[in-house]
């Protein structure tokens, strides 16, 4: 099928870069994750060997670490000392360490991780919180991306860029360094663990990588769907994402106002044990609203008085056209147009090919579907079929900019690119539903 005439693919691409690394804790295979001090573990054997070094040898080893790794990371000595602090309880039986020994011990229990070696995909896009006024009408944005490295572990990373008045997209240069945030609070309850993290104020946004922290996220933070939420004049950025433990998935929520400090909180309720929840960018009739998928096939509308609790839901979209017969899902937060909501969707068809479509929902009652895509807006073209997972195009959230939709999307679960669509032409391409005002 030919692509829609109003779809303008951009020549901007974000490819995974295996040279970008973060420092992660190294845990020897026989070491328990909680480093219980009563266990005689391999970790203590390594420590004993390090402490047995004479001072000259220890200085030589630390100098070698710094010569090889200091230029690849911000504040590496501080990171080494912090890692030694983390392991204090496990080493309670040993004598007091010198500063030299603490730094070297920390280095032995760290390793580099190439967080986007395999893929950089499933982007979502929001307006930048710092929006300078420019004479040429340029608009700044922040892009979130799912990065995948060794062991297929997913983390959350970011880029910034700008949209020119003609709709062309420019991505800012990516920083050479990358780092994970400092953890400031961990609060556990029966629903899981809430975590507060903050990045170095001097870091560029492209340096910031949120790696799995809690047990529920241990194998991945996947497919964050960011949106700018207007809460009675207060602007806050939320994203629902999938936490993957290696055995189970669930939906969680991340919150920020500046993309430097973040709070990550488990969601609760019967509707959150699934992927792909997308929050509306404002309350509807005084309540929070969400689009989600509960049965691997259909899309549901959910309401809640509590942002963190989601139960029930009513189905509003079911597979109808051949390109979505296997399943449908949402592609990010609904986008508010002048007189309706635009919901980008994904559909899976024959040969498990993913494509991107859309639906229009009533502005006051989003359970009313006004129109939807008979054919996809974006499907993998000949250049977009090859990658880690072939025949997939996917997005976690687009952005309205004036009369256009700016659509970042992933190609075959490998890299990311952009397209733009004129809103009027997009809306006109959708097939009206029975009972809609214009039918």
Coordinates of C-alpha atoms in Angstrom, one line a residue:
X1 CA 0.0 0.0 0.0
X2 CA 1.3 3.5 -0.7
X3 CA 2.2 5.7 2.3
X4 CA -0.2 8.6 3.0
X5 CA 0.6 11.7 1.1
X6 CA 0.6 13.8 4.3
X7 CA 3.3 11.7 6.0
X8 CA 6.7 13.3 5.7
X9 CA 9.5 11.0 6.9
X10 CA 12.5 13.0 8.2
X11 CA 16.2 12.4 7.6
X12 CA 17.0 12.4 11.3
X13 CA 18.2 9.1 12.9
X14 CA 19.2 7.9 16.3
X15 CA 21.3 4.8 16.2
X16 CA 22.6 2.8 19.2
X17 CA 26.2 3.5 20.1
X18 CA 28.1 0.8 21.9
X19 CA 30.8 3.3 22.9
X20 CA 28.5 4.9 25.4
X21 CA 28.9 3.2 28.8
X22 CA 27.9 3.7 32.4
X23 CA 29.5 2.3 35.6
X24 CA 27.4 -0.4 37.2
X25 CA 28.0 -2.5 40.4
X26 CA 29.8 -5.8 39.7
X27 CA 28.4 -8.6 41.8
X28 CA 30.4 -11.8 41.7
X29 CA 28.4 -14.9 40.7
X30 CA 28.4 -16.4 44.2
X31 CA 27.7 -13.1 46.0
X32 CA 24.1 -12.7 47.3
X33 CA 22.5 -9.5 46.0
X34 CA 22.0 -8.2 49.5
X35 CA 25.6 -8.9 50.5
X36 CA 24.6 -10.5 53.7
X37 CA 27.7 -10.1 56.1
X38 CA 27.3 -13.5 57.6
X39 CA 27.9 -15.2 54.2
X40 CA 31.5 -16.3 53.4
X41 CA 31.3 -15.1 49.8
X42 CA 33.5 -14.7 46.8
X43 CA 33.3 -11.0 47.5
X44 CA 35.2 -11.3 50.8
X45 CA 37.8 -13.4 49.0
X46 CA 38.4 -10.6 46.5
X47 CA 38.5 -8.1 49.3
X48 CA 41.1 -10.1 51.3
X49 CA 43.4 -10.2 48.2
X50 CA 43.0 -6.4 47.7
X51 CA 43.8 -5.6 51.3
X52 CA 46.9 -7.9 51.1
X53 CA 48.5 -5.6 48.5
X54 CA 51.4 -3.4 49.7
X55 CA 50.9 0.3 49.3
X56 CA 53.1 0.7 46.2
X57 CA 51.2 -2.1 44.4
X58 CA 47.8 -0.6 45.4
X59 CA 48.9 2.8 44.1
X60 CA 50.0 1.3 40.9
X61 CA 46.7 -0.6 40.4
X62 CA 44.6 2.5 41.2
X63 CA 46.7 4.6 38.8
X64 CA 46.1 2.0 36.1
X65 CA 42.3 2.1 36.7
X66 CA 42.3 5.9 36.4
X67 CA 44.5 5.9 33.3
X68 CA 42.1 3.5 31.6
X69 CA 38.7 4.7 32.8
X70 CA 38.8 8.2 34.3
X71 CA 38.3 9.9 31.0
X72 CA 35.2 7.7 30.3
X73 CA 33.2 8.7 33.4
X74 CA 32.3 11.7 35.4
X75 CA 33.7 11.6 39.0
X76 CA 35.1 8.1 38.8
X77 CA 36.9 8.2 42.2
X78 CA 33.7 9.3 43.9
X79 CA 31.9 6.4 42.3
X80 CA 34.5 4.0 43.5
X81 CA 34.2 5.3 47.1
X82 CA 30.4 5.2 46.9
X83 CA 30.5 1.5 45.8
X84 CA 32.8 0.7 48.8
X85 CA 30.2 2.5 51.0
X86 CA 27.4 0.3 49.6
X87 CA 29.3 -2.8 50.6
X88 CA 30.3 -1.7 54.1
X89 CA 28.0 -4.2 55.8
X90 CA 29.5 -7.1 53.9
X91 CA 33.0 -6.3 55.0
X92 CA 32.3 -5.7 58.7
X93 CA 34.8 -8.3 59.7
X94 CA 37.7 -6.6 58.1
X95 CA 40.0 -3.8 59.4
X96 CA 39.4 -0.2 58.7
X97 CA 40.3 0.8 55.1
X98 CA 42.5 3.6 54.1
X99 CA 41.2 6.0 51.4
X100 CA 43.4 4.3 48.9
X101 CA 42.0 0.9 49.8
X102 CA 38.4 2.1 49.7
X103 CA 38.9 3.5 46.2
X104 CA 40.6 0.3 44.9
X105 CA 38.0 -2.0 46.6
X106 CA 35.2 0.0 44.9
X107 CA 36.9 -0.3 41.5
X108 CA 37.1 -4.1 41.9
X109 CA 33.3 -4.2 42.4
X110 CA 32.4 -2.0 39.4
X111 CA 32.2 -2.7 35.7
X112 CA 31.3 -0.8 32.5
X113 CA 28.0 -1.5 30.9
X114 CA 27.3 -0.5 27.3
X115 CA 23.6 0.5 27.9
X116 CA 22.6 1.0 24.2
X117 CA 24.9 -1.5 22.5
X118 CA 21.9 -3.4 21.0
X119 CA 19.1 -0.9 20.4
X120 CA 17.8 2.6 20.9
X121 CA 14.1 2.6 20.2
X122 CA 10.5 3.2 21.3
X123 CA 10.7 7.0 21.7
X124 CA 8.3 9.4 23.2
X125 CA 8.4 13.2 22.8
X126 CA 7.4 16.2 24.9
X127 CA 7.9 20.0 24.9
X128 CA 11.2 21.0 26.7
X129 CA 10.5 22.6 30.1
X130 CA 13.0 25.4 29.2
X131 CA 11.5 27.0 26.1
X132 CA 13.4 30.0 24.9
X133 CA 11.6 32.5 22.6
X134 CA 13.2 32.4 19.2
X135 CA 12.6 34.8 16.3
X136 CA 12.4 31.9 13.8
X137 CA 9.7 30.0 15.7
X138 CA 12.0 27.1 16.7
X139 CA 10.5 24.8 19.4
X140 CA 12.6 22.8 21.8
X141 CA 11.7 19.2 22.8
X142 CA 12.9 16.3 25.0
X143 CA 12.9 12.7 23.7
X144 CA 12.9 9.7 25.9
X145 CA 14.2 6.4 24.5
X146 CA 14.5 2.8 25.5
X147 CA 18.1 1.6 25.4
X148 CA 19.0 -2.0 25.4
X149 CA 22.4 -3.5 26.2
X150 CA 24.0 -6.8 27.2
X151 CA 21.6 -9.4 28.5
X152 CA 18.6 -7.5 26.8
X153 CA 18.4 -5.2 29.9
X154 CA 16.4 -2.0 29.1
X155 CA 17.1 1.4 30.6
X156 CA 15.7 4.9 30.0
X157 CA 17.8 7.6 28.3
X158 CA 17.1 11.0 26.8
X159 CA 18.0 13.4 24.0
X160 CA 17.0 17.0 23.2
X161 CA 16.4 18.8 20.0
X162 CA 14.4 21.4 18.2
X163 CA 11.6 21.6 15.6
X164 CA 11.9 24.4 13.0
X165 CA 8.9 26.4 11.8
X166 CA 8.8 24.2 8.6
X167 CA 8.5 21.0 10.8
X168 CA 12.1 19.8 10.2
X169 CA 13.6 18.1 13.3
X170 CA 17.2 18.6 14.6
X171 CA 18.7 16.4 17.3
X172 CA 21.3 18.0 19.6
X173 CA 24.7 16.5 19.7
X174 CA 24.9 13.5 22.2
X175 CA 27.3 13.9 25.1
X176 CA 30.3 11.6 25.2
X177 CA 29.8 10.7 28.8
X178 CA 26.9 8.9 30.4
X179 CA 25.9 8.3 34.0
X180 CA 23.2 6.9 36.3
X181 CA 21.6 9.1 39.0
X182 CA 22.2 9.2 42.7
X183 CA 19.4 7.5 44.7
X184 CA 18.0 9.7 47.4
X185 CA 15.1 7.7 48.8
X186 CA 13.7 4.2 48.7
X187 CA 10.4 3.6 50.3
X188 CA 8.9 0.1 50.3
X189 CA 5.3 -0.9 50.9
X190 CA 3.0 -3.8 50.0
X191 CA 2.8 -2.5 46.4
X192 CA 6.5 -2.3 45.8
X193 CA 9.3 0.2 46.1
X194 CA 9.2 4.0 45.4
X195 CA 12.5 5.5 44.4
X196 CA 13.7 9.1 44.1
X197 CA 16.8 9.8 42.0
X198 CA 18.7 12.9 40.9
X199 CA 21.3 13.5 38.3
X200 CA 24.4 15.8 38.5
X201 CA 23.3 19.4 37.8
X202 CA 26.3 19.8 35.4
X203 CA 25.2 16.8 33.3
X204 CA 23.7 17.2 29.8
X205 CA 20.3 15.6 29.4
X206 CA 21.8 13.1 26.9
X207 CA 24.2 11.9 29.7
X208 CA 21.3 10.8 31.9
X209 CA 20.5 7.1 32.1
X210 CA 17.9 5.6 34.4
X211 CA 19.0 2.0 34.9
X212 CA 16.8 -0.6 36.7
X213 CA 16.9 -0.1 40.4
X214 CA 14.2 -2.1 42.1
X215 CA 13.5 -5.8 42.0
X216 CA 10.4 -5.3 39.8
X217 CA 12.6 -3.4 37.2
X218 CA 15.6 -5.7 37.4
X219 CA 15.4 -6.8 33.8
X220 CA 14.2 -3.6 32.3
X221 CA 12.5 -0.2 32.3
X222 CA 10.6 -0.5 29.1
X223 CA 8.6 1.8 26.8
X224 CA 8.2 5.0 28.8
X225 CA 5.2 7.1 27.5
X226 CA 6.0 10.6 28.5
X227 CA 3.5 13.4 28.5
X228 CA 3.2 17.0 29.8
X229 CA 0.4 17.0 32.4
X230 CA -1.5 20.2 33.2
X231 CA -2.7 19.9 36.8
X232 CA -4.6 23.1 37.6
X233 CA -1.8 25.3 36.3
X234 CA 1.0 23.2 37.6
X235 CA 3.1 21.6 34.8
X236 CA 4.5 18.1 35.6
X237 CA 5.9 15.4 33.3
X238 CA 4.6 11.9 33.8
X239 CA 5.4 8.6 32.0
X240 CA 3.9 5.2 32.4
X241 CA 6.4 2.5 31.7
X242 CA 6.7 -1.3 31.9
X243 CA 8.8 -2.7 34.8
X244 CA 10.1 -6.2 33.9
X245 CA 11.6 -8.4 36.6
X246 CA 12.6 -11.2 34.3
X247 CA 9.5 -13.2 35.3
X248 CA 6.7 -10.6 35.5
X249 CA 5.6 -7.3 34.2
X250 CA 3.7 -4.4 35.7
X251 CA 3.0 -0.7 35.0
X252 CA 4.8 1.9 37.0
X253 CA 4.8 5.8 36.9
X254 CA 7.8 8.2 36.6
X255 CA 7.4 11.9 37.5
X256 CA 9.6 14.9 37.0
X257 CA 9.4 18.6 36.5
X258 CA 12.9 19.2 35.2
X259 CA 14.2 15.9 33.8
X260 CA 17.0 16.0 36.4
X261 CA 15.1 14.7 39.5
X262 CA 12.7 11.8 39.1
X263 CA 10.3 9.8 41.3
X264 CA 9.5 6.2 40.2
X265 CA 6.4 4.7 41.8
X266 CA 4.6 1.3 41.3
X267 CA 1.0 1.6 40.1
X268 CA -1.6 -0.5 41.9
X269 CA -5.0 -2.0 41.0
X270 CA -6.4 -4.7 38.7
X271 CA -5.6 -2.8 35.5
X272 CA -1.8 -2.4 36.0
X273 CA -0.6 -5.9 35.4
X274 CA -0.3 -5.1 31.7
X275 CA 1.8 -3.1 29.2
X276 CA 1.1 0.0 27.3
X277 CA -0.8 2.4 29.6
X278 CA -1.1 5.9 28.3
X279 CA -2.3 8.8 30.6
X280 CA -4.4 11.6 29.3
X281 CA -2.5 15.0 29.7
X282 CA -5.2 16.5 31.9
X283 CA -8.1 15.5 34.1
X284 CA -11.4 14.8 32.4
X285 CA -14.5 15.8 34.4
X286 CA -12.3 16.1 37.4
X287 CA -10.8 12.6 37.2
X288 CA -7.6 11.1 35.9
X289 CA -8.0 9.1 32.7
X290 CA -5.9 6.4 31.1
X291 CA -5.9 4.3 27.9
X292 CA -4.7 0.7 28.5
X293 CA -4.7 -2.8 27.2
X294 CA -5.9 -5.6 29.6
X295 CA -6.4 -8.6 27.4
X296 CA -3.6 -8.5 24.8
X297 CA -6.1 -7.5 22.2
X298 CA -8.3 -4.5 22.9
X299 CA -7.9 -1.0 24.2
X300 CA -9.7 0.2 27.4
X301 CA -10.6 3.5 28.9
X302 CA -10.0 3.8 32.6
X303 CA -10.8 6.5 35.1
X304 CA -9.5 7.1 38.6
X305 CA -9.6 9.6 41.4
X306 CA -6.1 8.4 42.5
X307 CA -3.2 8.8 40.0
X308 CA -1.5 5.6 41.4
X309 CA -4.6 3.3 41.5
X310 CA -6.3 1.9 38.4
X311 CA -9.1 -0.7 38.4
X312 CA -11.7 -1.8 35.9
X313 CA -12.0 -0.1 32.6
X314 CA -14.3 -0.3 29.6
X315 CA -13.3 -1.5 26.1
X316 CA -13.5 1.2 23.5
X317 CA -11.3 -0.1 20.6
X318 CA -11.2 -3.7 19.3
X319 CA -9.4 -5.1 16.2
X320 CA -11.4 -4.3 13.2
X321 CA -9.2 -3.9 10.1
X322 CA -6.8 -6.6 8.7
X323 CA -3.6 -4.6 9.8
X324 CA -4.7 -4.9 13.4
X325 CA -6.3 -8.4 13.6
X326 CA -3.7 -9.9 16.0
X327 CA -3.9 -7.0 18.5
X328 CA -4.1 -3.3 19.0
X329 CA -2.5 -1.1 21.6
X330 CA -1.9 2.6 22.3
X331 CA 1.2 4.5 21.1
X332 CA 1.5 7.0 23.9
X333 CA -0.6 9.6 25.7
X334 CA -3.7 10.9 23.8
X335 CA -3.0 14.3 22.1
X336 CA -5.5 17.1 22.6
X337 CA -6.7 18.6 19.3
X338 CA -9.1 21.6 19.1
X339 CA -12.3 19.5 19.2
X340 CA -11.3 15.9 20.0
X341 CA -8.5 13.6 21.3
X342 CA -6.0 12.0 18.8
X343 CA -5.0 8.6 20.0
X344 CA -2.1 7.0 18.1
X345 CA -2.4 3.2 18.0
X346 CA -0.3 0.3 16.9
X347 CA -1.7 -2.8 15.2
X348 CA -0.3 -6.2 14.5
X349 CA -1.2 -8.0 11.3
X350 CA -0.1 -11.0 9.2
X351 CA 3.5 -12.1 9.6
X352 CA 3.5 -10.2 12.9
X353 CA 4.0 -6.9 11.2
X354 CA 3.5 -3.8 13.4
X355 CA 2.1 -0.6 12.0
X356 CA 0.9 2.8 13.5
X357 CA -2.6 4.1 13.1
X358 CA -4.9 6.5 14.8
X359 CA -8.3 7.1 16.3
X360 CA -10.3 10.2 17.3
X361 CA -12.0 10.2 20.7
X362 CA -14.8 12.6 21.8
X363 CA -13.4 15.6 23.8
X364 CA -15.8 15.3 26.7
X365 CA -16.5 11.5 26.6
X366 CA -13.4 9.7 25.3
X367 CA -15.3 6.4 25.4
X368 CA -16.9 7.6 22.2
X369 CA -14.8 6.7 19.2
X370 CA -15.4 9.2 16.4
X371 CA -13.1 7.8 13.7
X372 CA -10.2 5.5 13.1
X373 CA -7.6 4.3 10.6
X374 CA -8.8 1.9 8.0
X375 CA -5.2 1.7 6.8
X376 CA -2.0 2.4 8.8
X377 CA -0.5 5.9 8.9
X378 CA 3.0 4.4 9.1
X379 CA 4.0 0.8 8.2
X380 CA 7.6 -0.5 7.7
X381 CA 8.8 0.4 4.2
X382 CA 11.6 -1.4 2.4
X383 CA 14.3 0.4 4.4
X384 CA 12.6 -0.2 7.7
X385 CA 12.1 -4.0 7.7
X386 CA 15.6 -5.0 8.9
X387 CA 16.7 -5.0 12.5
X388 CA 16.6 -6.8 15.9
X389 CA 12.8 -7.5 15.5
X390 CA 12.0 -7.2 11.8
X391 CA 8.9 -5.5 10.3
X392 CA 8.1 -3.2 13.3
X393 CA 7.4 0.5 13.5
X394 CA 6.5 1.7 17.0
X395 CA 6.2 4.9 19.0
X396 CA 5.6 5.7 22.6
X397 CA 4.4 9.2 22.1
X398 CA 4.1 12.0 19.6
X399 CA 3.8 15.8 20.1
X400 CA 1.6 18.5 18.6
X401 CA 3.4 21.5 17.3
X402 CA 1.0 24.0 15.8
X403 CA -0.8 22.4 12.8
X404 CA 1.5 19.3 12.8
X405 CA 2.0 16.1 14.7
X406 CA 5.7 15.4 15.2
X407 CA 6.0 11.6 15.4
X408 CA 9.2 9.9 16.7
X409 CA 9.1 6.2 16.0
X410 CA 11.3 3.1 16.2
X411 CA 12.4 0.9 13.3
X412 CA 12.5 -2.9 13.9
X413 CA 13.4 -2.4 17.6
X414 CA 16.8 -1.1 16.6
X415 CA 17.0 2.6 16.0
X416 CA 14.7 5.7 15.9
X417 CA 13.6 8.3 13.4
X418 CA 10.9 10.9 12.8
X419 CA 8.0 11.8 10.6
X420 CA 5.6 14.7 10.5
X421 CA 1.9 14.8 9.6
X422 CA -0.4 17.7 9.0
X423 CA -3.3 17.4 11.5
X424 CA -6.1 18.4 9.0
X425 CA -5.0 15.9 6.5
X426 CA -4.5 13.2 9.1
X427 CA -8.0 13.7 10.5
X428 CA -9.5 13.7 7.0
X429 CA -7.9 10.3 6.3
X430 CA -9.7 8.6 9.1
X431 CA -12.9 6.6 8.6
X432 CA -15.9 7.9 10.6
X433 CA -17.5 5.6 13.0
X434 CA -21.2 4.8 13.1
X435 CA -22.9 7.3 15.3
X436 CA -20.2 10.0 15.1
X437 CA -21.5 13.6 14.6
X438 CA -20.5 13.7 10.9
X439 CA -21.7 10.2 10.0

